[in-house]
CSV table of C-alpha atoms in Angstrom, one decimal:
chain,number,residue,atom,x,y,z
A,1,UNK,CA,10.6,17.8,-1.1
A,2,UNK,CA,8.6,15.7,-3.5
A,3,UNK,CA,10.3,13.7,-6.3
A,4,UNK,CA,8.9,12.6,-9.6
A,5,UNK,CA,9.4,9.2,-11.2
A,6,UNK,CA,8.1,8.3,-14.7
A,7,UNK,CA,6.5,4.9,-15.4
A,8,UNK,CA,8.4,3.3,-18.4
A,9,UNK,CA,8.1,0.1,-20.4
A,10,UNK,CA,10.5,-2.6,-19.3
A,11,UNK,CA,10.0,-5.7,-21.3
A,12,UNK,CA,6.4,-6.9,-20.7
A,13,UNK,CA,6.3,-4.9,-17.4
A,14,UNK,CA,6.3,-1.3,-16.4
A,15,UNK,CA,9.0,0.2,-14.1
A,16,UNK,CA,10.2,3.3,-12.4
A,17,UNK,CA,13.7,4.4,-11.5
A,18,UNK,CA,14.2,5.7,-8.1
A,19,UNK,CA,16.6,8.6,-7.6
A,20,UNK,CA,19.8,7.8,-5.7
A,21,UNK,CA,19.0,10.5,-3.2
A,22,UNK,CA,15.7,8.9,-2.3
A,23,UNK,CA,17.3,5.5,-2.0
A,24,UNK,CA,20.1,6.8,0.3
A,25,UNK,CA,17.5,8.6,2.4
A,26,UNK,CA,15.5,5.4,2.8
A,27,UNK,CA,18.7,3.3,3.2
A,28,UNK,CA,17.8,1.1,0.3
A,29,UNK,CA,20.6,-0.7,-1.6
A,30,UNK,CA,21.0,-2.9,-4.6
A,31,UNK,CA,19.1,-6.3,-4.2
A,32,UNK,CA,17.1,-5.0,-1.2
A,33,UNK,CA,13.5,-6.1,-1.2
A,34,UNK,CA,10.8,-3.5,-1.3
A,35,UNK,CA,7.3,-4.3,-0.4
A,36,UNK,CA,4.4,-2.3,-1.8
A,37,UNK,CA,0.7,-1.9,-1.2
A,38,UNK,CA,-2.0,0.4,-2.6
A,39,UNK,CA,-4.1,2.2,0.0
A,40,UNK,CA,-7.7,3.2,-0.3
A,41,UNK,CA,-6.7,6.5,-1.9
A,42,UNK,CA,-4.8,4.6,-4.7
A,43,UNK,CA,-1.4,5.7,-3.2
A,44,UNK,CA,1.4,3.3,-3.7
A,45,UNK,CA,3.4,2.8,-0.5
A,46,UNK,CA,6.9,1.2,-0.6
A,47,UNK,CA,8.5,-0.1,2.5
A,48,UNK,CA,11.7,-1.9,3.2
A,49,UNK,CA,10.0,-4.4,5.4
A,50,UNK,CA,6.6,-6.0,5.0
A,51,UNK,CA,3.7,-4.4,6.7
A,52,UNK,CA,3.1,-6.0,10.1
A,53,UNK,CA,-0.4,-6.9,9.1
A,54,UNK,CA,0.8,-9.1,6.2
A,55,UNK,CA,2.2,-11.6,8.6
A,56,UNK,CA,-0.9,-12.0,10.7
A,57,UNK,CA,-3.6,-14.6,10.5
A,58,UNK,CA,-6.1,-11.7,10.2
A,59,UNK,CA,-4.4,-10.5,7.1
A,60,UNK,CA,-4.1,-14.0,5.6
A,61,UNK,CA,-7.8,-14.7,6.1
A,62,UNK,CA,-9.1,-11.2,5.4
A,63,UNK,CA,-10.9,-12.3,2.2
A,64,UNK,CA,-12.2,-15.6,3.6
A,65,UNK,CA,-16.0,-15.6,3.8
A,66,UNK,CA,-16.4,-18.8,5.9
A,67,UNK,CA,-17.3,-21.0,3.0
A,68,UNK,CA,-15.9,-24.4,2.4
A,69,UNK,CA,-13.1,-25.3,0.0
A,70,UNK,CA,-12.2,-28.4,-1.8
A,71,UNK,CA,-8.7,-30.0,-1.7
A,72,UNK,CA,-7.4,-33.0,-3.5
A,73,UNK,CA,-4.3,-35.2,-3.2
A,74,UNK,CA,-2.2,-35.7,-6.2
A,75,UNK,CA,-0.3,-39.0,-6.6
A,76,UNK,CA,3.1,-38.1,-8.0
A,77,UNK,CA,4.1,-41.7,-8.4
A,78,UNK,CA,7.2,-43.4,-7.1
A,79,UNK,CA,10.2,-41.3,-6.0
A,80,UNK,CA,13.0,-41.0,-8.5
A,81,UNK,CA,15.7,-39.7,-6.2
A,82,UNK,CA,16.4,-39.3,-2.5
A,83,UNK,CA,13.1,-37.7,-1.6
A,84,UNK,CA,12.1,-38.2,2.0
A,85,UNK,CA,8.4,-37.6,1.5
């Protein structure tokens, strides 16, 4: 059975409400994290756990073209508390 959710304005963002039956079926509860991705067919896929590929080096470097990058150190001055670094 296919459910329908309407995109609504929620402050400066947009949001959808998920029916309780769908949440129960997916075993999703209040404050659970949902991960989403958009596939090549513009489908939005929600999962309870991150896609395995998101934790791999291949995923992290998927857009890296082999070029160089510049970094810089920033001097934050003397510590003002009990910092250990």
